[in-house]
Every structure is written in C-alpha cells, then in structure tokens.
Coordinates of C-alpha atoms in Angstrom, one line a residue:
M127 CA -0.4 0.2 0.2
P128 CA 1.7 3.5 -0.8
I129 CA 1.8 5.9 0.9
L130 CA 2.8 9.8 0.3
E131 CA 3.8 12.0 3.5
Y132 CA 3.3 15.5 2.9
R133 CA 4.7 18.4 5.0
W134 CA 1.5 21.0 4.3
T135 CA 1.5 24.3 5.8
V136 CA -1.8 25.7 6.4
P137 CA -2.7 29.8 7.9
T138 CA -3.4 29.7 11.2
R139 CA -4.4 33.0 13.4
Y140 CA -1.7 32.6 15.6
G141 CA 0.6 32.8 11.3
P142 CA 1.1 30.0 9.3
A143 CA 1.9 26.7 11.2
T144 CA 3.3 23.3 8.7
Y145 CA 2.2 19.9 10.1
T146 CA 2.9 16.3 8.4
I147 CA 0.7 14.6 6.5
E148 CA 0.2 11.1 5.6
L149 CA -1.6 10.5 2.8
S150 CA -3.1 6.9 1.4
D151 CA -5.4 6.0 -2.1
T152 CA -7.5 3.5 0.6
R153 CA -7.6 5.2 3.9
P154 CA -8.2 8.8 5.0
A155 CA -5.4 11.0 6.0
R156 CA -3.8 10.7 8.9
I157 CA -1.3 13.8 10.5
T158 CA 2.0 11.7 11.8
A159 CA 4.0 15.7 12.9
L160 CA 2.8 18.6 14.2
P161 CA 4.2 22.0 13.9
L162 CA 6.0 22.9 17.8
A163 CA 6.8 19.7 18.3
G164 CA 9.8 19.2 20.0
M165 CA 9.7 22.2 20.1
P166 CA 11.9 23.0 23.9
E167 CA 9.5 25.8 26.4
S168 CA 11.4 27.9 26.6
V169 CA 12.4 28.8 22.8
L170 CA 8.1 28.6 23.1
K171 CA 7.8 31.6 25.9
L172 CA 10.1 33.6 23.2
T173 CA 7.9 32.9 20.3
Y174 CA 4.2 33.0 22.0
G175 CA 4.4 34.6 26.1
A176 CA 2.7 33.7 28.1
N177 CA -0.3 32.7 25.9
W178 CA 2.1 29.7 24.8
E179 CA 0.3 27.1 26.2
G180 CA -2.9 28.1 24.4
V181 CA -0.8 28.2 21.2
R182 CA -0.1 24.4 21.1
A183 CA -3.4 23.0 22.2
Y184 CA -4.8 26.2 19.5
L185 CA -2.6 24.0 17.2
Q186 CA -3.3 20.6 18.1
D187 CA -6.4 20.8 18.2
L188 CA -6.4 22.2 14.6
A189 CA -4.7 18.5 13.2
A190 CA -8.1 17.5 13.7
T191 CA -9.5 19.8 11.0
L192 CA -7.4 18.4 8.4
P193 CA -8.6 15.5 6.9
Y194 CA -12.2 17.0 6.5
R195 CA -10.5 20.3 5.3
L196 CA -8.7 18.1 2.9
T197 CA -11.2 15.4 1.6
A198 CA -13.3 18.4 0.5
A199 CA -10.2 20.8 -1.1
L200 CA -10.0 16.6 -3.2
A201 CA -13.3 17.0 -4.8
T202 CA -12.6 19.8 -5.8
A203 CA -11.2 20.8 -9.7
S204 CA -9.5 23.8 -8.8
P205 CA -8.2 23.6 -4.9
P206 CA -7.5 27.0 -3.8
P207 CA -4.4 27.6 -2.1
P208 CA -3.1 26.4 0.7
F209 CA -4.9 23.2 -0.7
Q210 CA -3.7 23.2 -4.4
G211 CA -0.2 21.8 -3.4
L212 CA -1.8 19.1 -1.6
V213 CA -4.5 18.2 -4.4
E214 CA -2.1 17.9 -7.3
A215 CA 0.8 16.3 -5.1
F216 CA -2.3 13.1 -3.9
R217 CA -3.1 12.8 -7.1
D218 CA 0.1 12.8 -8.9
N219 CA 1.0 10.2 -7.2
F220 CA -3.0 8.4 -6.6
P221 CA -3.6 9.4 -10.4
D222 CA -6.1 6.1 -10.2
A223 CA -7.8 7.3 -6.9
A224 CA -11.6 6.9 -6.4
Q225 CA -12.7 11.0 -6.8
L226 CA -13.6 12.1 -2.9
S227 CA -17.0 13.2 -3.0
T228 CA -17.9 16.1 -0.6
P229 CA -21.0 15.9 1.1
A230 CA -24.2 17.7 0.5
A231 CA -24.7 19.9 2.6
T232 CA -21.2 20.7 3.6
G233 CA -21.9 24.8 1.8
S234 CA -19.5 23.6 -0.9
L235 CA -16.0 24.5 0.3
A236 CA -16.0 27.4 1.6
L237 CA -16.8 26.3 4.9
Y238 CA -13.3 23.9 4.8
A239 CA -11.7 27.3 3.8
F240 CA -9.2 28.5 6.9
D241 CA -10.5 32.0 6.3
E242 CA -13.5 32.7 9.6
A243 CA -15.7 34.5 7.7
E244 CA -15.6 32.2 5.1
V245 CA -16.5 28.8 7.2
N246 CA -19.1 32.1 8.4
A247 CA -20.5 32.5 5.9
A248 CA -20.6 28.9 5.3
L249 CA -22.3 28.3 7.8
E250 CA -25.4 30.8 7.9
R251 CA -25.8 29.1 4.0
I252 CA -26.4 26.0 5.8
T253 CA -29.1 27.2 8.3
L254 CA -31.3 28.1 5.5
S255 CA -30.1 24.8 3.1
V256 CA -30.9 21.9 6.0
P257 CA -34.7 21.0 4.9
E258 CA -32.8 19.5 1.7
V259 CA -29.6 17.1 4.0
D260 CA -31.1 13.7 3.7
C261 CA -28.4 11.4 3.7
P262 CA -27.9 10.5 6.7
T263 CA -24.2 9.8 5.7
D264 CA -23.2 12.2 4.2
T265 CA -24.9 14.7 7.3
E266 CA -22.9 12.6 9.9
A267 CA -19.4 13.8 7.8
L268 CA -20.3 16.4 8.1
I269 CA -20.9 16.2 11.9
D270 CA -17.9 15.2 12.7
Y271 CA -16.2 17.8 11.4
L272 CA -18.3 20.5 13.5
Q273 CA -17.7 18.5 15.9
A274 CA -13.4 19.0 15.0
L275 CA -14.4 22.8 14.1
L276 CA -16.5 23.4 17.8
A277 CA -12.7 23.6 19.2
T278 CA -10.8 26.0 18.0
A279 CA -14.0 28.2 16.8
T280 CA -14.0 31.8 17.7
D281 CA -17.3 32.9 19.9
S282 CA -18.8 33.9 16.2
T283 CA -18.1 31.0 14.9
T284 CA -19.1 29.3 18.1
R285 CA -22.7 30.2 17.2
L286 CA -23.3 29.4 14.4
L287 CA -22.0 26.0 15.3
F288 CA -23.6 25.1 17.5
K289 CA -27.7 27.0 15.5
V290 CA -26.4 24.4 12.7
L291 CA -26.1 21.3 14.8
G292 CA -29.4 22.5 15.9
A293 CA -30.6 22.6 13.2
L294 CA -30.2 20.0 11.3
G295 CA -32.6 17.6 13.1
H296 CA -29.7 14.8 13.8
G297 CA -28.9 12.0 16.0
R298 CA -25.2 12.6 15.3
A299 CA -26.0 15.9 16.3
R300 CA -27.8 15.9 19.4
D301 CA -25.7 13.7 21.2
V302 CA -22.9 16.1 20.1
L303 CA -24.1 18.8 21.8
L304 CA -25.8 16.7 25.0
G305 CA -22.5 15.8 25.1
L306 CA -21.2 19.4 25.9
L307 CA -23.8 19.3 28.3
E308 CA -22.6 16.2 30.2
S309 CA -18.8 17.4 30.2
E310 CA -17.3 18.3 33.2
G311 CA -18.0 21.4 34.9
R312 CA -20.9 24.0 33.6
H313 CA -20.2 24.6 29.1
P314 CA -19.8 28.3 28.9
Y315 CA -22.3 28.1 25.8
T316 CA -25.4 26.7 27.6
A317 CA -27.7 28.9 26.6
E318 CA -26.6 28.3 22.9
I319 CA -26.5 24.6 23.4
L320 CA -30.0 24.6 25.4
Q321 CA -31.8 26.3 22.5
A322 CA -29.8 24.5 19.9
L323 CA -31.1 21.9 21.5
S324 CA -34.9 22.5 20.6
N325 CA -35.3 20.6 17.7
Y326 CA -34.9 17.2 20.0
A327 CA -37.5 16.8 21.6
E328 CA -37.7 13.1 21.7
A329 CA -37.9 11.0 25.1
A330 CA -34.7 10.2 25.2
T331 CA -33.2 13.8 24.7
L332 CA -34.9 15.1 28.1
V333 CA -33.4 12.0 30.5
R334 CA -30.6 13.7 29.7
L335 CA -31.2 16.5 29.3
V336 CA -32.8 16.5 33.4
E337 CA -29.9 14.2 34.0
V338 CA -27.2 17.3 32.8
Y339 CA -30.0 19.9 35.2
R340 CA -29.8 17.6 38.5
T341 CA -25.8 17.4 38.7
G342 CA -25.7 20.9 38.4
K343 CA -24.7 21.9 35.0
I344 CA -27.6 24.2 34.4
G345 CA -27.2 27.7 36.2
E346 CA -29.7 29.9 37.5
E347 CA -29.2 31.8 34.7
N348 CA -30.0 29.4 31.9
L349 CA -33.4 28.6 33.0
P350 CA -34.9 31.1 30.6
P351 CA -32.9 28.9 27.8
Y352 CA -33.6 25.7 29.8
L353 CA -37.2 26.2 30.4
G354 CA -37.6 27.3 26.9
L355 CA -36.9 24.1 25.9
L356 CA -39.0 22.0 28.0
K357 CA -41.7 23.7 26.2
A358 CA -41.5 21.0 23.2
F359 CA -41.8 18.1 25.5
S360 CA -44.7 16.7 27.4
G361 CA -46.4 13.2 29.6
P362 CA -46.0 13.0 33.2
F363 CA -42.0 13.2 32.8
A364 CA -41.6 16.2 31.9
Q365 CA -44.1 17.2 34.2
E366 CA -42.4 15.8 37.2
H367 CA -40.2 17.6 36.4
L368 CA -41.3 20.5 36.1
V369 CA -42.6 20.1 39.2
E370 CA -38.7 19.7 40.6
L371 CA -37.6 23.0 39.2
L372 CA -40.6 24.6 40.9
D373 CA -39.2 23.2 44.0
D374 CA -35.6 23.6 43.0
H375 CA -36.2 27.8 41.5
P376 CA -39.5 29.3 43.0
R377 CA -38.6 32.9 42.2
Q378 CA -39.5 31.1 38.3
V379 CA -43.4 30.2 39.1
E380 CA -44.1 32.6 36.4
P381 CA -42.1 30.9 33.1
I382 CA -42.6 27.5 35.5
T383 CA -46.1 27.8 35.2
E384 CA -46.0 29.4 31.1
V385 CA -43.8 25.8 30.5
L386 CA -46.6 23.2 32.8
R387 CA -50.0 25.0 30.7
S388 CA -48.6 23.8 27.3
N389 CA -47.9 20.7 28.9
H390 CA -51.3 20.8 28.3
L391 CA -52.2 20.9 32.3
S392 CA -55.3 23.0 33.7
V393 CA -55.4 26.0 35.5
S394 CA -56.3 23.4 38.8
S395 CA -54.1 21.6 38.4
V396 CA -50.8 23.7 37.4
S397 CA -52.3 26.0 40.7
R398 CA -52.3 23.2 43.0
I399 CA -48.3 23.3 42.0
I400 CA -48.4 26.1 43.1
H401 CA -50.0 25.2 46.4
T402 CA -48.8 22.8 47.7
R403 CA -44.8 24.6 46.9
F404 CA -47.0 28.4 49.2
D405 CA -47.3 25.7 51.5
R406 CA -44.3 25.0 52.1
E407 CA -41.7 28.6 51.8
Q408 CA -40.4 29.7 54.2
D409 CA -39.1 33.6 52.4
Y410 CA -41.0 35.6 52.7
P411 CA -40.4 37.5 48.3
V412 CA -40.2 34.4 47.6
L413 CA -43.7 33.5 48.9
D414 CA -45.7 36.9 47.2
G415 CA -44.2 36.0 44.0
L416 CA -46.1 31.9 44.6
L417 CA -49.6 33.6 45.4
R418 CA -49.2 36.6 42.7
E419 CA -49.5 33.6 40.7
L420 CA -52.2 32.0 41.9
L421 CA -54.3 35.5 42.1
R422 CA -52.8 35.7 37.8
L423 CA -54.0 31.6 37.4
E424 CA -57.1 32.5 39.5
G425 CA -58.3 35.7 39.2
S426 CA -60.2 36.3 42.3
E427 CA -61.2 33.4 43.1
A428 CA -57.8 32.9 44.6
P429 CA -57.4 30.4 45.8
V430 CA -55.3 31.0 48.6
S431 CA -58.1 33.6 50.8
L432 CA -56.8 37.0 53.0
A433 CA -56.9 34.1 56.3
D434 CA -54.3 31.7 55.1
M435 CA -52.1 34.2 53.6
N436 CA -51.5 35.7 57.7
Q437 CA -51.6 32.7 58.8
K438 CA -48.8 31.2 56.9
V439 CA -46.6 34.4 57.8
D440 CA -48.2 33.2 61.5
A441 CA -44.6 31.0 61.9
P442 CA -41.4 31.8 63.6
A443 CA -39.8 31.6 59.5
F444 CA -41.6 34.9 59.6
T445 CA -42.4 36.4 62.8
D446 CA -38.5 35.6 63.7
V447 CA -36.4 38.2 61.8
P448 CA -34.9 41.3 63.5
P449 CA -37.3 45.2 62.3
V450 CA -34.5 46.1 59.5
N451 CA -35.4 42.8 57.7
W452 CA -39.0 43.7 57.7
P453 CA -40.0 44.6 54.1
Q454 CA -41.3 48.5 53.5
Q455 CA -44.2 47.9 52.0
L456 CA -47.1 44.4 51.8
E457 CA -45.5 43.1 48.6
P458 CA -47.3 42.5 45.7
G459 CA -49.7 39.6 45.7
W460 CA -50.3 40.2 49.1
A461 CA -51.9 43.7 48.6
E462 CA -54.0 42.8 45.2
L463 CA -55.2 40.0 48.1
V464 CA -56.3 42.3 50.2
R465 CA -57.9 43.6 48.1
L466 CA -60.3 41.3 46.8
T467 CA -60.9 40.1 49.8
P468 CA -65.1 41.3 51.0
R469 CA -64.2 44.4 53.2
K470 CA -65.6 43.7 55.9
E471 CA -63.9 40.0 55.8
A472 CA -60.6 41.8 55.6
L473 CA -60.7 44.4 58.6
D474 CA -62.5 41.3 60.6
I475 CA -58.8 39.7 59.3
I476 CA -57.2 43.1 59.5
S477 CA -58.3 43.6 64.0
E478 CA -56.7 40.4 64.3
Y479 CA -53.5 41.0 63.9
L480 CA -53.6 44.1 64.6
N481 CA -54.0 43.0 68.2
R482 CA -51.4 40.1 68.5
P483 CA -48.4 41.2 70.4
E484 CA -45.9 40.1 68.0
P485 CA -44.8 43.6 66.5
R486 CA -44.1 42.1 62.6
L487 CA -47.5 40.6 63.0
Q488 CA -48.6 44.1 63.9
R489 CA -46.8 45.9 61.3
N490 CA -48.4 43.7 59.0
A491 CA -52.1 44.4 59.4
L492 CA -51.1 48.2 59.7
L493 CA -49.6 47.3 55.7
Q494 CA -53.0 45.4 55.2
L495 CA -54.5 47.9 56.7
K496 CA -53.7 51.1 54.1
V497 CA -53.8 48.9 50.9
L498 CA -58.3 48.9 52.0
L499 CA -58.1 52.5 53.0
S500 CA -55.8 53.5 49.7
G501 CA -59.4 53.4 48.2
E502 CA -62.0 54.9 48.5
V503 CA -62.8 56.6 51.6
P504 CA -65.2 54.7 53.7
A505 CA -68.1 56.1 54.7
D506 CA -68.5 55.0 58.8
P507 CA -65.8 54.9 61.1
L508 CA -63.2 52.0 61.6
P509 CA -64.8 49.7 63.9
E510 CA -63.4 50.6 67.4
R511 CA -61.1 47.8 67.7
I512 CA -59.5 48.9 65.5
E513 CA -60.0 52.9 66.7
S514 CA -58.7 51.6 69.9
R515 CA -56.0 50.0 68.7
L516 CA -53.9 52.0 66.4
R517 CA -54.4 54.6 69.2
T518 CA -51.7 52.3 71.8
L519 CA -49.8 51.5 68.0
V520 CA -48.7 55.1 67.4
A521 CA -46.4 54.6 71.4
S522 CA -45.3 50.8 70.2
R523 CA -41.7 51.1 70.6
Y524 CA -40.7 49.6 67.3
D525 CA -40.4 52.0 65.5
K526 CA -41.4 50.5 62.4
V527 CA -44.7 49.8 64.3
Y528 CA -45.5 52.7 65.1
V529 CA -44.6 54.9 61.9
E530 CA -46.9 52.6 59.9
A531 CA -49.3 53.0 62.5
L532 CA -49.2 57.3 61.7
N533 CA -49.0 56.5 58.3
V534 CA -52.5 55.0 58.1
L535 CA -53.9 57.8 60.2
G536 CA -52.0 60.4 57.7
R537 CA -52.6 59.0 54.2
R538 CA -56.3 60.6 54.1
A539 CA -58.9 62.0 56.2
L540 CA -61.0 59.0 57.5
P541 CA -63.3 59.1 59.9
L542 CA -62.9 58.3 63.7
A543 CA -65.7 57.3 66.8
D544 CA -62.8 59.3 68.4
R545 CA -61.2 62.1 67.2
T546 CA -60.2 63.8 70.1
A547 CA -58.8 60.8 72.0
M548 CA -57.1 60.1 68.5
L549 CA -55.3 63.5 68.1
D550 CA -54.4 63.0 71.9
A551 CA -52.5 59.2 71.2
V552 CA -50.7 61.4 67.9
L553 CA -50.1 64.5 69.7
G554 CA -48.7 62.1 73.1
I555 CA -45.4 60.8 71.7
S556 CA -45.3 63.4 69.0
I557 CA -42.4 65.1 71.0
G558 CA -39.5 62.8 70.4
S559 CA -40.3 61.7 67.7
R560 CA -37.2 61.6 64.7
Y561 CA -40.2 60.9 62.5
R562 CA -42.2 64.9 63.6
F563 CA -42.7 65.3 59.3
V564 CA -45.3 61.8 59.9
V565 CA -46.6 63.3 63.8
L566 CA -47.2 66.6 61.5
T567 CA -49.1 64.3 58.7
A568 CA -51.0 62.7 60.7
L569 CA -51.9 65.9 63.0
R570 CA -53.5 67.8 60.0
R571 CA -55.3 64.4 58.8
I572 CA -56.7 64.1 62.3
G573 CA -57.3 67.2 63.5
H574 CA -57.9 69.1 61.0
S575 CA -60.3 72.3 62.9
A576 CA -59.9 75.3 64.8
T577 CA -61.1 73.0 68.0
Y578 CA -58.3 70.3 67.6
R579 CA -55.8 72.7 66.4
D580 CA -56.4 75.1 69.4
R581 CA -56.6 71.3 71.3
A582 CA -53.0 70.6 70.6
R583 CA -51.6 73.9 70.9
D584 CA -53.1 73.8 74.2
Y585 CA -51.5 70.5 75.0
L586 CA -47.5 71.6 73.7
L587 CA -48.5 75.6 75.6
K588 CA -48.6 72.8 78.8
Q589 CA -46.3 70.5 78.4
I590 CA -43.3 73.7 78.2
R591 CA -44.4 75.3 80.7
E592 CA -44.9 72.1 83.5
T593 CA -41.8 70.1 82.3
T594 CA -39.3 70.0 84.6
D595 CA -36.9 67.8 81.7
P596 CA -34.2 70.4 79.9
E597 CA -33.8 67.8 77.1
R598 CA -37.9 67.9 77.1
L599 CA -37.4 71.4 76.1
E600 CA -34.8 70.9 72.8
Q601 CA -37.5 68.2 72.2
I602 CA -40.3 70.5 71.6
A603 CA -37.9 73.0 70.2
A604 CA -37.3 70.4 67.2
L605 CA -41.0 70.0 66.7
L606 CA -41.7 73.4 66.5
P607 CA -40.9 74.4 63.3
F608 CA -43.9 71.3 61.7
V609 CA -45.9 71.9 65.0
E610 CA -46.5 75.8 63.2
K611 CA -47.4 73.8 59.5
Y612 CA -50.2 72.9 61.3
L613 CA -50.9 75.7 63.8
G614 CA -49.8 78.2 62.1
D615 CA -48.5 81.2 64.4
I616 CA -47.4 80.5 67.6
D617 CA -45.5 83.0 68.4
D618 CA -47.0 82.1 71.6
L619 CA -45.5 78.9 72.0
R620 CA -41.7 80.5 71.3
Q621 CA -42.5 82.9 73.9
A622 CA -43.2 79.9 76.1
L623 CA -39.9 78.5 75.3
R624 CA -38.1 81.7 75.9
E625 CA -39.6 82.7 79.3
R626 CA -38.0 78.2 80.4
V627 CA -34.4 78.2 78.9
P628 CA -32.0 79.4 81.9
T629 CA -30.3 83.2 81.1
G630 CA -27.2 82.1 79.0
G631 CA -29.0 79.3 77.0
Q632 CA -30.1 78.9 73.6
T633 CA -34.4 80.3 73.0
P634 CA -34.7 76.8 71.3
G635 CA -37.2 77.3 67.5

C-alpha cells in the first residue's frame, strides 16, 4: 500500500504552521507530526509569551480538522491555496484513486476554508438549506467535522456551529450537543446549546437533559432557555421535572407556570402544584411571587384567602426576623389579595392581627389596613377595636410599627369614632419622635378643624410650662417648625419656650 508523507503549511491565527500529513489512496489522511513538536518550552515562551500553552493547544486541535478539509479539497476541480499543492501531490502520486465526494450540505469548500469569514458565511448558508439535507452518511460526516471545528472556533463561529448542529435535526448532532452539556463543569455556551436542542424533542433527550440539570450544570442564569426548551416536551416525566424545577427555583414560578400550561395541564392542576410549593415556602419575597401567580391563574377566586396568607406568615420563620429586615411595604401579591377580599372580612382579619403581641404581625396588619384604606374613603368609622388599637400602636416601642400606624392615620382624613382620643394619642408621642414629618401629617388629617388645633396648642403649651427636663424642652423646640405648619402662628409657643430656657442658654425654636 503506497503512502505519501507531505509537509502541509496552512494559515492559522498565529501565523503559518506546518503539519506532516500521511496520505494513501485506500484510507483517510492522518496527521503524523504537529507544529512546535519537540520545541523547548523556553523557545515557546520567547516566541508566544504567556499564551504559549494556548497556542500549542490550538495547533493541536486544528490538526483534527485537517483530514476533513483535505477530503473536501480533493473533490474540487481547482482547489485554491493552501490546498492546491497538497491536492496536486495526491493526484500525482495516486492518479487512479477514486474521486472523493464532499458532503451535500457543507456549503461548498468555503466551510473548510481557513478564513473565519468564509466559514461563517458557509455556516449561515447551511442553516438556510438544512431541509435539503437527506443523506445520513453525508450529514454524519459533516457533523464530525463541525464537532472538530468547535475546538478552535472563535465566539462568533461557535455560536453559528451550535445553530447548525441544532438545525440539522440529526441524532448524531443531538449527541454532540448533549455531550457538551454532560462534560465536566458548566459549559460556557450552555444557553446557546439549550437553544440549539429545541429541534430534539425525543424522550431520550429529556432524560439526558434532566440528568444534566441534576448534576448542577444548568444554573439559574440558564433557566430561561432551559424552560424554553422544555416546552417541546410533554407527558408525566416532563411534568414531574417541571415540579422539581419549581421546588428548586420558586422565584421562576411565572415562566415555569407558562411551561406547565403548555404541557396541557389544566389551570386547577397548575394551581394545586403552585399551592403545594406555597405551603412549604418560608422566604417572604418568594412567597409573594407564588401568591401573585396563584392570583393570576385564578383571578378573584384565589385558592389562598387573606386569612390563609396571614396564618401562613404567623410562623417563626417570618416573625423571628429583626425589624431591619422587615419589608418596607406590603408585597404586590398580598396587597392584591387585600383588595380582592370583601371589606368586612378583611377588617376582621386585620383587627385580629393588630391585636396580636408580635410586632411583625402588627406591622403586617397595619400594611394591610393601609392598602384597604387606599381605595374609596369609607363612610363609616373603622371598627372600634381597630381604632382603639391604633391609638395604642402609635406609642409602640418599635419604629416600624408606630410609624406605620401614623401613616395609616396620615394617609387621608378618615372618619373616626373618637377623633379627640386619636389626636391626644398622636400628640402624646409627638415630642421626641424622630419622625416629625409623619407626626405632622397625622395631626393634619386627624385634627383638621380649629377646635382640634386649639387642643394641640394647649397640649404643647402645657408641656412647655410643666416639664422640668431640659432635654424635653429641646425636643419641643425641634418639633415647633413642624407644628407651625399645622397650627399657623406659634409665637405664643415660642415665647413660652424662651421663658423656660435658662439664662445664657440658646432659645429653642
């Protein structure tokens, strides 16, 4: 069997490189010697710098593509450089060799060129002509070359290669793509590979994908393309996996629900799945996301009632949290649930939790009350149990409780059964409060007539004249600029305060 050994110099991204290739008329070409082979490490470092190992690995990987490139060139009547000399040598030495055929879907010799732009253009053409690919043998040869090409491809070429492997719809291409996901670690092109697998909806594909997921190779950032891919699958196994995904990633409940619905599950079935996850959730923001999805699915007939929601968060996981970590406002889903609940029922629930001893539950109830009162102004006063509790909570030692109670009172002018008692309660905490603007707003809403303003003025005058604590006088002085916006002229208060300041002291207010 005659053999020809040829030294083939090809262009690379690091300059020309020479490979030794062994040719025969009865077997595929074989690379027998690589560039840089035997070159000392010191010379490599001097030539290529810190990237010398990357250069060497690239040249080694490039070798795997050369036999495919030669095969394509041999099928061309007039191959261009750098194929020309090698093809002529082969034809001179093996004049009787059968003409090799190039795969039908290769996009001509451009796919095998060494110029990236030519290769990319050929890959684009393949994606447009995939329906014409009907020869399994040719397609498998093409896939083998594309797989070899991946090792040396740039970013743009890599993305095109995945598109082609996906568009081919061939089992061998699917195995290449899945094999990349199954390789050690997370693949840097996981999202692109998942998108490329959209043409492979066989049950065996899903089994392998689930195993890839369970080995931790599909991260949170890749869930969108992964969920998009899962829309192609149906049946009990796919549904079980979607429930598994919801268990692991409840924040992704909305897109997971979309895929569950595309899996021909009824709204009630999907709702039960989410409700089960809701029952187990102990992270407050995540809990609300699950609630929002339940409300979106069921509309006004929510499978979670306002009582259920309050009972759910009446647990140590939610109550044993420092105030600094309490949410600023009611989460959107919970707020919507308040609005969907009949008013009397909502007030009964809010009243129950306002009177609980746990400050977190008190604040939850205040936030719900604020949402409830944000709609139409009620014609009747709040239930006496709520109104009296508000008077108590404005004096809470927890800032996030008493400030929220003041916010409820200051949001709008509410009908009150005992407005005088409420005014007195707010005045009682006004001196020394760090939230003087919130206090001012509440006073304006509660004591909006001259009678109540006079009562507030009398209270402050009494405090100025009777207190013996210099610090409290300073606190009154700090409050006066805000009180002025409520009472108007306060010269009498300022004069009374000046009379109480020790000789030589600074006049407050």
